[in-house]
Coordinates of C-alpha atoms and ligand atoms in Angstrom, one line a residue:
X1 CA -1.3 -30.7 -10.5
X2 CA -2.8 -27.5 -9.9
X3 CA -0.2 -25.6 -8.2
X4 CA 2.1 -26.5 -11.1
X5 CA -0.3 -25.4 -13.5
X6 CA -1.0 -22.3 -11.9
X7 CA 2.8 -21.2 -11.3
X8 CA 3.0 -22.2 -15.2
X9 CA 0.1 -19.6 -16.3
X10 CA 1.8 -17.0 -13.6
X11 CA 5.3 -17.4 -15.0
X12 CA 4.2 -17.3 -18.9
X13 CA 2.7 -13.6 -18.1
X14 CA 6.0 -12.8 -16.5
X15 CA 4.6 -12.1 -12.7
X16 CA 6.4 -15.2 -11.1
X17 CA 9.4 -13.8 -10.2
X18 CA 11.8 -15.4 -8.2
X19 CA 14.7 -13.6 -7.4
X20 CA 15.7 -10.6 -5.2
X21 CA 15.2 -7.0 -6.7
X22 CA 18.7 -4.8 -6.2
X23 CA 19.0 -1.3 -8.2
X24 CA 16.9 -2.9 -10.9
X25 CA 18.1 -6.2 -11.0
X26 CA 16.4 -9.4 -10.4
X27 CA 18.7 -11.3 -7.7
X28 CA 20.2 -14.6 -6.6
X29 CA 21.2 -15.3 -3.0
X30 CA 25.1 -14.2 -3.7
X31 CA 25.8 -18.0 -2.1
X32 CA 23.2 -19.7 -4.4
X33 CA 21.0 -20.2 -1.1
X34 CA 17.2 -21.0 -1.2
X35 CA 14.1 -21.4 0.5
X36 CA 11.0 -23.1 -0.6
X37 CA 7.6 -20.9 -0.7
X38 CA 4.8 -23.5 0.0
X39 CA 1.0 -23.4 -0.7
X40 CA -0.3 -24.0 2.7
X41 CA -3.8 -25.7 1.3
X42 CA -1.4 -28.4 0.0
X43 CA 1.9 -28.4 1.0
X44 CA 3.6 -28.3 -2.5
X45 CA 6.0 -25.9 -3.4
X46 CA 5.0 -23.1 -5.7
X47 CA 8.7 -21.6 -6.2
X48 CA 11.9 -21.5 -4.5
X49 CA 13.4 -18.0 -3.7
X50 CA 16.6 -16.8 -2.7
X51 CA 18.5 -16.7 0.8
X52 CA 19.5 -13.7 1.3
X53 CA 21.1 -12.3 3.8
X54 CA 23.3 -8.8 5.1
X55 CA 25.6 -8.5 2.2
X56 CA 22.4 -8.7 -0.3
X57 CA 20.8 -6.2 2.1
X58 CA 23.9 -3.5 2.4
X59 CA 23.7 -3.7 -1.8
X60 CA 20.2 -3.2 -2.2
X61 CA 20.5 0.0 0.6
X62 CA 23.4 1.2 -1.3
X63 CA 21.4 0.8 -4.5
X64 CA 18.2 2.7 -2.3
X65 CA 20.5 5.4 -1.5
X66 CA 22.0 6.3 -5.0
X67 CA 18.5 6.3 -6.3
X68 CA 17.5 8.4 -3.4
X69 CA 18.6 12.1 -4.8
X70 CA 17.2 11.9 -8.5
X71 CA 13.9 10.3 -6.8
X72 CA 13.0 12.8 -4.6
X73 CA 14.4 15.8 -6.8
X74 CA 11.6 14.9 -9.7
X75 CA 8.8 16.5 -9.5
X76 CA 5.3 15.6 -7.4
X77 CA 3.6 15.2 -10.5
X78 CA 6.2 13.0 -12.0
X79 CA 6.2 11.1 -8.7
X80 CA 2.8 10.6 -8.9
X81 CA 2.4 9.9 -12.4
X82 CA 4.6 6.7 -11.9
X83 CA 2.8 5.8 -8.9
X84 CA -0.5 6.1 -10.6
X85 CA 0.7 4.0 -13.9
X86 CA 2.0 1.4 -10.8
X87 CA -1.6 1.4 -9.9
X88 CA -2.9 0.9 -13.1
X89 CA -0.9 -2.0 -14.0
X90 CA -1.6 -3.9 -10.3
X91 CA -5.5 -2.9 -11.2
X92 CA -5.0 -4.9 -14.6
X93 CA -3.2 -7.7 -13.1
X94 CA -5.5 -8.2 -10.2
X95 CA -6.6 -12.1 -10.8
X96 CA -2.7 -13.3 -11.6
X97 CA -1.9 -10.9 -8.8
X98 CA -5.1 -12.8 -6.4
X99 CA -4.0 -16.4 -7.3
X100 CA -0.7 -15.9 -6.1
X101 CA -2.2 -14.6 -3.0
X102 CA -4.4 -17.5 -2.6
X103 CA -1.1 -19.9 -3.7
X104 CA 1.4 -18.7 -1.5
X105 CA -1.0 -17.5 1.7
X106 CA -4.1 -19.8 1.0
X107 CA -7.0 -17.3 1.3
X108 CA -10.2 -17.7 -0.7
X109 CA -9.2 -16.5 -4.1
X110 CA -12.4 -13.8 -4.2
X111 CA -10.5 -12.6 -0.8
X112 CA -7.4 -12.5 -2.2
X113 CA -8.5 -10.2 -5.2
X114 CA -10.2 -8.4 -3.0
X115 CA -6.6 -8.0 -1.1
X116 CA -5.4 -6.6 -4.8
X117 CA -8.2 -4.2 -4.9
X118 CA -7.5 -2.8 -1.3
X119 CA -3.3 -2.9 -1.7
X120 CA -3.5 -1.2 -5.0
X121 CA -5.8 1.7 -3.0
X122 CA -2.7 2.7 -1.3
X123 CA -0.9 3.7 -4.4
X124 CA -3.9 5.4 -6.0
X125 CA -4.3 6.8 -2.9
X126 CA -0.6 8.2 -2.3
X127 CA 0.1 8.9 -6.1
X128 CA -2.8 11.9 -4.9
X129 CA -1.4 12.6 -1.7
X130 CA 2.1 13.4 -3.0
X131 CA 0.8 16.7 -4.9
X132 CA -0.2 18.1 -1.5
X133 CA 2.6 17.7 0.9
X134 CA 2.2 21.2 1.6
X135 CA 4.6 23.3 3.6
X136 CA 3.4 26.5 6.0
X137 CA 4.4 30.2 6.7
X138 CA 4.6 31.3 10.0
X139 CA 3.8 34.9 10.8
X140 CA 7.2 36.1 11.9
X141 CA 7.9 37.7 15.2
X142 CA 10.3 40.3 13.4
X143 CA 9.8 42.5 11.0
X144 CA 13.1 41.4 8.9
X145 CA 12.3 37.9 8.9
X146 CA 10.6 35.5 7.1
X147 CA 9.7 32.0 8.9
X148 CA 8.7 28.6 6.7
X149 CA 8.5 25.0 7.2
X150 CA 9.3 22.6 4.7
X151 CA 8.0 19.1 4.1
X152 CA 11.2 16.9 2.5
X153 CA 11.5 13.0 2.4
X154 CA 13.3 11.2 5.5
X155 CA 15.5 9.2 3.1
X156 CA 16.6 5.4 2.1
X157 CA 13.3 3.4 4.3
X158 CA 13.6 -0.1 5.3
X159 CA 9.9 -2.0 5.0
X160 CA 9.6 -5.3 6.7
X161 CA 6.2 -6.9 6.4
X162 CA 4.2 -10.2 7.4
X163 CA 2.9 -13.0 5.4
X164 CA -1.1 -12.4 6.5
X165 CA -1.6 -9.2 3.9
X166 CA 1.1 -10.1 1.0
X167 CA 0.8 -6.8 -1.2
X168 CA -1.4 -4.4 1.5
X169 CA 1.2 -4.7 4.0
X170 CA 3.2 -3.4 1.3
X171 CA 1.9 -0.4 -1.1
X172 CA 0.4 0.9 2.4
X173 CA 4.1 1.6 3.3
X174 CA 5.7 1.9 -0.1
X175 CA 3.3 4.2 -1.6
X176 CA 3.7 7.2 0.9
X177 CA 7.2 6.4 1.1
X178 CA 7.5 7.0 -2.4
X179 CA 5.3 9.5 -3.0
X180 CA 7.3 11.6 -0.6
X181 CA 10.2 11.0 -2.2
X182 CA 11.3 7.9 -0.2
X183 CA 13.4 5.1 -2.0
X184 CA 12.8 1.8 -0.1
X185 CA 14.4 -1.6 0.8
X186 CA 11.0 -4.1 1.4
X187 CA 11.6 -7.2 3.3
X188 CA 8.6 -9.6 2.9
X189 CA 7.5 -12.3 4.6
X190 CA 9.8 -15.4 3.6
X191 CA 6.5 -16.9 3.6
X192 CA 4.8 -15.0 0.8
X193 CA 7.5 -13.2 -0.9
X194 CA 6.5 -14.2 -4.6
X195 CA 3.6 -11.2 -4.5
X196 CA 5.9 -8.6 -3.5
X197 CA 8.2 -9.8 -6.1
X198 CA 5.5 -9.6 -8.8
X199 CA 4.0 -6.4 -7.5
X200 CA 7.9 -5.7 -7.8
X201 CA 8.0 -6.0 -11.3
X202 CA 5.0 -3.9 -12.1
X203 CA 6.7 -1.2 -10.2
X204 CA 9.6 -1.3 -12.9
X205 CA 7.1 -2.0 -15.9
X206 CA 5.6 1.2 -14.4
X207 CA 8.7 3.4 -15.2
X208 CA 9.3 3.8 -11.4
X209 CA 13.4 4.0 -11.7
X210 CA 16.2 0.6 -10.8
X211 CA 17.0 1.5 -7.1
X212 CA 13.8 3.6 -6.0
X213 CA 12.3 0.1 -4.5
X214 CA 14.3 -3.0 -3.9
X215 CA 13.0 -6.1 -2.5
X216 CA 15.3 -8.8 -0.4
X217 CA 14.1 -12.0 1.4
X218 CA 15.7 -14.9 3.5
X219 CA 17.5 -14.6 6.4
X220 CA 15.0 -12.3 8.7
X221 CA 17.6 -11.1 11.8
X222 CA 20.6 -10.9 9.4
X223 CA 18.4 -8.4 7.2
X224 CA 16.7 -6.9 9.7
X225 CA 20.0 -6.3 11.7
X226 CA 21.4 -5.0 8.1
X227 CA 18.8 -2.5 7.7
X228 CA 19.3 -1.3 11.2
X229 CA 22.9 -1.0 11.0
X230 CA 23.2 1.3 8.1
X231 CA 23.3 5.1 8.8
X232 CA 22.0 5.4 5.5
X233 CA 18.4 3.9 6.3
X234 CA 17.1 7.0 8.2
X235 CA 13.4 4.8 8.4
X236 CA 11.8 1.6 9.4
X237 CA 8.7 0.6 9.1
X238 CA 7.2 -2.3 10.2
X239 CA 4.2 -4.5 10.5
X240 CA 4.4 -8.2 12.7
X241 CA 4.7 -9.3 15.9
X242 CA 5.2 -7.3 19.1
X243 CA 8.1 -9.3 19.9
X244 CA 9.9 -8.3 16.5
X245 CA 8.8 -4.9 16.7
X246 CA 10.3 -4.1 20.3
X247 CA 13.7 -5.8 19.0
X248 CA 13.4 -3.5 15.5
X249 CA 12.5 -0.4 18.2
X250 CA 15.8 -1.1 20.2
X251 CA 17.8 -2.2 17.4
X252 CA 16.6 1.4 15.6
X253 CA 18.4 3.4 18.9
X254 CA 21.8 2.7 17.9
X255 CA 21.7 5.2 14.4
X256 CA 18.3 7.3 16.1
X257 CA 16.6 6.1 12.8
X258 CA 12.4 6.8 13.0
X259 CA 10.3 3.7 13.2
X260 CA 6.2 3.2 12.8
X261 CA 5.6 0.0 14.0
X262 CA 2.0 -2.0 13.8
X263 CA 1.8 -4.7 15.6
X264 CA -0.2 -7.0 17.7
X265 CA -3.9 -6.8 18.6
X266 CA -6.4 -8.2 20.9
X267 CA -9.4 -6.9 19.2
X268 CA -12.8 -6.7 21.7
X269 CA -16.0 -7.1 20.0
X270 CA -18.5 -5.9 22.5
X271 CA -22.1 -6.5 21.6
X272 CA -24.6 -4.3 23.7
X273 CA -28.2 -5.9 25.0
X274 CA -29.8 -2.8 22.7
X275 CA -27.7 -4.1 19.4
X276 CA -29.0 -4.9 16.5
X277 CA -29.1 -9.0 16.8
X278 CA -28.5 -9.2 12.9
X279 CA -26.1 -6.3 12.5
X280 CA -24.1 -7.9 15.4
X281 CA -23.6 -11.4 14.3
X282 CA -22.8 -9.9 10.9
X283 CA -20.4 -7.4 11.7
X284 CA -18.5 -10.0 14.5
X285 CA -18.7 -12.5 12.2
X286 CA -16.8 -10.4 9.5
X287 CA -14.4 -8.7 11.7
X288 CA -13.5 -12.6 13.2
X289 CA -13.5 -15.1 10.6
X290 CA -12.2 -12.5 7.5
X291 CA -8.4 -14.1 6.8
X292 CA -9.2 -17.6 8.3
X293 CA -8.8 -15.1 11.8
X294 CA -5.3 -13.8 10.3
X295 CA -5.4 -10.2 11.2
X296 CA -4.2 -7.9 13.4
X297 CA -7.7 -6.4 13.9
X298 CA -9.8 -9.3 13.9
X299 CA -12.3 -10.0 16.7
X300 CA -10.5 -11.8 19.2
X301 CA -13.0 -11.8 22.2
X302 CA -16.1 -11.3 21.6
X303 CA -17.8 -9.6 25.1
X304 CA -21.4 -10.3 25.3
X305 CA -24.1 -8.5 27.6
X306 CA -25.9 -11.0 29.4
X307 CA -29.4 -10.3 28.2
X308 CA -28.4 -11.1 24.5
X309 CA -25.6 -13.7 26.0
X310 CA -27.7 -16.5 24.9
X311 CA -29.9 -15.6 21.7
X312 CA -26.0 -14.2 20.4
X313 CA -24.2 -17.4 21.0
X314 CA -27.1 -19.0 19.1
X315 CA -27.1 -17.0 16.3
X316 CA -23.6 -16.5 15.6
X317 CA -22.9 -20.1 16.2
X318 CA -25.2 -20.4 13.2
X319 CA -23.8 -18.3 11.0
X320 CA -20.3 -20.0 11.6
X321 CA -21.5 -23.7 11.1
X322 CA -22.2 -22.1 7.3
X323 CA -18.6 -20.6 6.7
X324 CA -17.1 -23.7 3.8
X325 CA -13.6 -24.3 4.9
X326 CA -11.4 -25.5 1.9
X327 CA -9.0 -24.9 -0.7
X328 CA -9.0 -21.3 -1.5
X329 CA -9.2 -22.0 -5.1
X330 CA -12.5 -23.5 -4.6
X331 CA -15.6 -22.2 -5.5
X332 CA -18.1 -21.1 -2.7
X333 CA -14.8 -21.3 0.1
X334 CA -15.1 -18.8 2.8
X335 CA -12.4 -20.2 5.3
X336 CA -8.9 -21.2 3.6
X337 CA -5.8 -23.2 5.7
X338 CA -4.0 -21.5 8.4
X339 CA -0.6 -20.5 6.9
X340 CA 1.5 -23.1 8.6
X341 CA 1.7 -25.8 11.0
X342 CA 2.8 -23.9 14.0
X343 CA 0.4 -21.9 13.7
X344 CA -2.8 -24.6 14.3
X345 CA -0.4 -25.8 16.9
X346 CA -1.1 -22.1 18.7
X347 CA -4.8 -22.1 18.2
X348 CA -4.9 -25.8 19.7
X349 CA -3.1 -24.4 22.7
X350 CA -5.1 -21.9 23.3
X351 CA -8.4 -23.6 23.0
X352 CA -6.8 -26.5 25.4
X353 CA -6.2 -23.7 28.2
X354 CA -9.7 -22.6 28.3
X355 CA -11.3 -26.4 27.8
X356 CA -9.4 -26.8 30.9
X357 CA -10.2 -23.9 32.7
X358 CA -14.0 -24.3 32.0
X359 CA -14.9 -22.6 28.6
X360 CA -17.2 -24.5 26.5
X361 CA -16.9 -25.5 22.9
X362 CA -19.9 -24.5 21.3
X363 CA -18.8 -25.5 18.0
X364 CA -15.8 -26.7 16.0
X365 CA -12.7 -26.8 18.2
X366 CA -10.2 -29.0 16.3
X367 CA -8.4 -29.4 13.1
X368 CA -10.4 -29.6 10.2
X369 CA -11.1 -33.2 8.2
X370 CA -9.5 -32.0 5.3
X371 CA -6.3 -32.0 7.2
X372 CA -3.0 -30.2 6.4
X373 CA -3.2 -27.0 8.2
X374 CA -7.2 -26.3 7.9
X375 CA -9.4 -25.6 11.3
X376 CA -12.9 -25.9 12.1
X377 CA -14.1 -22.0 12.5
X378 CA -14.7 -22.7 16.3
X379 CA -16.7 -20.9 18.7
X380 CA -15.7 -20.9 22.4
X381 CA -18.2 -20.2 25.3
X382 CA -17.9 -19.2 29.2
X383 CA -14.5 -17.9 28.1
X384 CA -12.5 -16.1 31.3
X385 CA -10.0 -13.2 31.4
X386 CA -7.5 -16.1 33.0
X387 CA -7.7 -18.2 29.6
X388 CA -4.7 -17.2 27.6
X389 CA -7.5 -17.0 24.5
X390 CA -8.7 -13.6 25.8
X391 CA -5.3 -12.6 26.8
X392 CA -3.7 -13.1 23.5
X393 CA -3.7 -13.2 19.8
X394 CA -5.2 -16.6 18.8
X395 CA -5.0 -15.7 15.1
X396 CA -7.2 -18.2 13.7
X397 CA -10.9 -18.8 13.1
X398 CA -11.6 -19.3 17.1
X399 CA -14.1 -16.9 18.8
X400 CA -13.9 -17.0 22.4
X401 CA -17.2 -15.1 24.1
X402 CA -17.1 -13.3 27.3
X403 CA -19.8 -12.4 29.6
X404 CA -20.4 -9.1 31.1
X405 CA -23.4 -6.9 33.2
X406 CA -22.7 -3.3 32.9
X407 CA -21.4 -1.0 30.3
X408 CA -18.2 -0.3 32.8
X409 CA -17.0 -4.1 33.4
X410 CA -17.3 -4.0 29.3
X411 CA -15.3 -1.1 28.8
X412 CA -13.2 -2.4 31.6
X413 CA -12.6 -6.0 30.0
X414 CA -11.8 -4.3 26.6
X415 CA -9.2 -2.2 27.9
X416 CA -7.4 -5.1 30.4
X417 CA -4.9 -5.4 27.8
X418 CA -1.6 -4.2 26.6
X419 CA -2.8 -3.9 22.7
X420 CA -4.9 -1.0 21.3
X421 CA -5.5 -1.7 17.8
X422 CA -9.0 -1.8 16.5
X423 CA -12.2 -2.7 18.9
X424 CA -15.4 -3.2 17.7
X425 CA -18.8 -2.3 19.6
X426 CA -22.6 -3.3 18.7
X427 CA -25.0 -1.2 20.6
X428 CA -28.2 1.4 19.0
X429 CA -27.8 3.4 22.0
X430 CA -26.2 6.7 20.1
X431 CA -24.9 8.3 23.6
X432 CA -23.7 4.7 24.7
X433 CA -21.3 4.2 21.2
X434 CA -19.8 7.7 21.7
X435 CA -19.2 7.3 25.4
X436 CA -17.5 3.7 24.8
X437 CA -16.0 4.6 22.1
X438 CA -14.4 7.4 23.9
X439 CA -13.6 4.8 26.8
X440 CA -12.0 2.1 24.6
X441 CA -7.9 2.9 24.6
X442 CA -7.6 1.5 20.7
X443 CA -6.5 3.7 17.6
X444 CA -9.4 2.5 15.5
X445 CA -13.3 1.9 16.5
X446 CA -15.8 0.2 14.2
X447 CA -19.3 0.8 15.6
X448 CA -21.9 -1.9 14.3
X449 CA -19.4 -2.4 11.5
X450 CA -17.1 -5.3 11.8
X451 CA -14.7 -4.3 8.5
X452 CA -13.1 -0.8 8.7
X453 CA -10.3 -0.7 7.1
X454 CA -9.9 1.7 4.1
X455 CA -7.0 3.5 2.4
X456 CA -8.6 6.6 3.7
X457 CA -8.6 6.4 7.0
X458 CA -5.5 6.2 9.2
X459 CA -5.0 2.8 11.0
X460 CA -2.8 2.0 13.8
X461 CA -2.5 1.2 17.2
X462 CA -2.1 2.5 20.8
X463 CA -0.2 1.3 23.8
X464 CA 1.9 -1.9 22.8
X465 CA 0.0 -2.3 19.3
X466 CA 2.2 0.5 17.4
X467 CA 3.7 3.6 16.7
X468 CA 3.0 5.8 13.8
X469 CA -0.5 5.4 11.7
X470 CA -0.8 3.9 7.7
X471 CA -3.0 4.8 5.5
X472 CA -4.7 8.7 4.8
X473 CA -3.0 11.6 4.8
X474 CA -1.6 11.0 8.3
X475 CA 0.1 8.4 6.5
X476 CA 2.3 11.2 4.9
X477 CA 3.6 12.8 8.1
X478 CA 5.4 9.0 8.6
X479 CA 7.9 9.4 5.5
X480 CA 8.6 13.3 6.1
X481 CA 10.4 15.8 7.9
X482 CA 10.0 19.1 8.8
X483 CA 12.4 21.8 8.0
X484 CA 12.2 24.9 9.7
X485 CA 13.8 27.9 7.8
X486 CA 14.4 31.2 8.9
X487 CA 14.6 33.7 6.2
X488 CA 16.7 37.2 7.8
X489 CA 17.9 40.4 6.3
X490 CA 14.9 41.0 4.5
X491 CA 15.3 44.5 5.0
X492 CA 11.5 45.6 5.6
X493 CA 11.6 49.3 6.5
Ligands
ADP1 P1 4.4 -13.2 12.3 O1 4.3 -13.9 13.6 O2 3.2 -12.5 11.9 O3 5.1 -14.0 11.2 P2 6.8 -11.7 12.7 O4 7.0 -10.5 13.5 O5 7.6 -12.9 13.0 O6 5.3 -12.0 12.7 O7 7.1 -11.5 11.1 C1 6.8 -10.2 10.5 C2 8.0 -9.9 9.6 O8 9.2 -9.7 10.4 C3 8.4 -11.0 8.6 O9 8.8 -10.4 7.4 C4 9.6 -11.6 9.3 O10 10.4 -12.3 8.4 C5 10.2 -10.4 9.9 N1 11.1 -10.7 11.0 C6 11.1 -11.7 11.9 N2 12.2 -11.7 12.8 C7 12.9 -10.6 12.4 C8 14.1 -10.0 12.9 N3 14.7 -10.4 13.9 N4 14.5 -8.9 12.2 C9 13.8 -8.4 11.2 N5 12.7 -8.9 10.7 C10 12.2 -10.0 11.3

């Protein structure tokens, strides 16, 4: 069986880990509990890891917080150093690392590595940043004093991520955190949790020290009301749904503790008469379909001027009819399974309300042949801002397509929402992408690009989509403080 086999090859190189990391120990639930991780192409389990709940939780913060003062006292360089040999060793692992992607989330293993290469960024990317967390000196306003700010770490950081980005969702947090001199408690997905637990290990083959980074899984509300609880978690950070990150938001209150939050999207894709035809059905295409349509900044309505309405819906229809749905382990797959059974039952919902409102399948529009969770990649036309697929995240390979006349309805339509994550636009007007893109309330703007994401540049979102931005050196300011010190009697005559 291939899952068996795979999970064999994984475990014999020591990256199929399956236990709960606390102050450098791998973990059982402390009442033997367990949940079953499953491969959504197939159903079968690949592992079964523990239940944890509070008590784990309180331990592995306790363990976070005794590791905290020798962590952040070492120097950047040292910091870094670790981070970088981190890096290093998630570089060298990246297929074991990718099939486990593709085993325990079910996208295309090429997709999956290509996850590696893009998580592992982070922690190149932050074992850099941490040599230039640079403080200031303010010009004093008298003459015996001496005014600086200092940059130090926030403290113990609680990181609880989703199951649609197993190890980016991850380093993107952990690797700032720790190269400010964080220490950090990571929650993962009970879904995927067997990456984070390899990606886990490497951390400790890389030197980084028992306690600095602590992984626990299981019971989500009894570890996510552990972590807010403790005074001694001073950060949470978070990436999910909207609904989970308001609760973690008002559960935060009650110690004051700093949260960065990135949630929910409702991506426009707005595709100008003057675009490109080719650059537009390529870049819509990418930024829809990439993840099977799991991600917070895919496409979710595509808004189409009405003089390239039709020759667009032609096109792009095209190119979708070509995307192979299958196992992810399959050569030539483009389109893996959603990740679980509720899931297709939302995307059926949602493409029931607008059938019955009006919209019209253009292609696809129900679960796949190859059953389990897989879906046709669908593409919806005549879609209306009533249907509940241009009102909210469908998260799955369905592209709904919305008409508009003028530049201001578009910008209009694209901002009718409460999410501001990422919007795309397709237009090679130069004055029309920087007006719109000035227009569009999101934090990030691809124009004629549909993938923009980078460890470079910060992401995040506006109005209901987040707090806080990941990734770049912005990504620093989320895991620091400031310290403003006053330095009198300094006797200047
Ligand atoms: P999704 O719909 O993408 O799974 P969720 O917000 O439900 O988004 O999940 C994102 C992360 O939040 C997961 O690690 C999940 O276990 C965790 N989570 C869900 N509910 C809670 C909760 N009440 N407290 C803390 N974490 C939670």
């Amino acid at each position: 069986m291939k899952t068996e086999g795979l999970t064999a090859r994984l475990n014999s190189a020591g990256l199929l880990r399956t236990q709960g990391l606390i102050g450098g120990k791998w973990t059982d639930a402390y009442d033997g509990k367990t949940i079953q991780v499953l491969n959504p192409a197939t159903g079968e389990v690949v592992a079964d890891v523990p239940c944890m709940g509070g008590k784990e939780t309180n331990d592995a913060i306790s363990s976070a917080h005794d590791a905290f003062y020798s962590w952040s006292n070492l120097t950047c360089t040292e910091r870094s150093k670790h981070l970088r040999t981190w890096y290093n060793l998630l570089i060298s692992h990246k297929e074991e690392l990718g099939q486990l992607i593709t085993l325990e989330q079910g996208k295309p293993l090429k997709e999956a590595i290509g996850e590696v290469n893009y998580g592992a960024s982070f922690i190149e990317f932050f074992a850099e940043e941490a040599k230039r967390v640079y403080g200031d000196i303010i010009p004093a306003t008298l003459g015996d004093r001496r005014l600086l700010v200092l940059k130090q770490p926030v403290g113990v950081v609680g990181a609880i991520t989703p199951w649609n980005f197993p190890l980016a969702m991850i380093t993107r947090k952990v690797g700032p955190a720790l190269a400010c001199g964080c220490t950090v408690v990571i929650k993962p997905s009970e879904l995927t949790p067997l990456t984070a637990l390899a990606a886990a290990e490497l951390a400790l083959q890389a030197g980084i020290p028992p306690g600095v980074l602590n992984v626990v899984m299981g019971n989500a509300p009894d570890i996510g009301n552990a972590l807010l609880a403790s005074s001694q978690v001073r950060k949470i950070t978070f990436t999910g749904s909207t609904a989970v990150g308001k609760k973690l938001m008002e559960g935060a209150a009650g110690t004051v503790k700093r949260v960065s939050l990135e949630l929910g999207g409702n991506a426009p894709c707005i595709i100008f008469d003057d675009a490109d035809l080719d650059v537009a059905v390529k870049g819509s295409l990418a930024a829809k379909f990439r993840n099977s349509g799991q991600t917070c900044v895919c496409a979710n309505r595509l808004i189409v001027q009405e003089g390239i309405y039709d020759k667009f819906a032609e096109a792009f229809s095209k190119a979708v009819q070509n995307l192979q749905v299958g196992d992810g382990f399959s050569e030539g797959v483009v389109q893996g399974p959603l990740i679980n059974e509720s899931a297709v039952q939302k995307v059926e919902s949602f493409v029931q309300d607008a059938i019955s409102k009006g919209a019209k399948v253009l292609l696809g529009g129900k679960r796949h042949s190859l059953g389990m969770t897989f879906y046709e990649p669908t593409v919806i036309g005549d879609v209306k801002s009533e249907m509940i697929l241009s009102r909210e995240e469908v998260f799955g390979p369905v592209a709904p397509l919305m008409r508009f006349k003028t530049e201001e309805e578009a910008i209009s339509i694209a901002n009718n929402t409460n999410a501001g994550l990422a919007a795309y636009i397709f237009t090679n007007n130069i004055q029309r992408s920087w007006r719109v893109t000035e227009a569009l309330e999101y934090g990030l703007v691809g124009v004629n690009e549909g993938l923009i994401s980078t460890e470079v540049a910060p992401f995040g979102g506006v109005k209901q989509s987040g707090i806080g931005r990941e990734g770049s050196k912005y990504g620093m300011d989320e895991y620091l403080e400031l310290k403003y010190v006053c330095l009198g009697d300094m006797n200047r005559k």
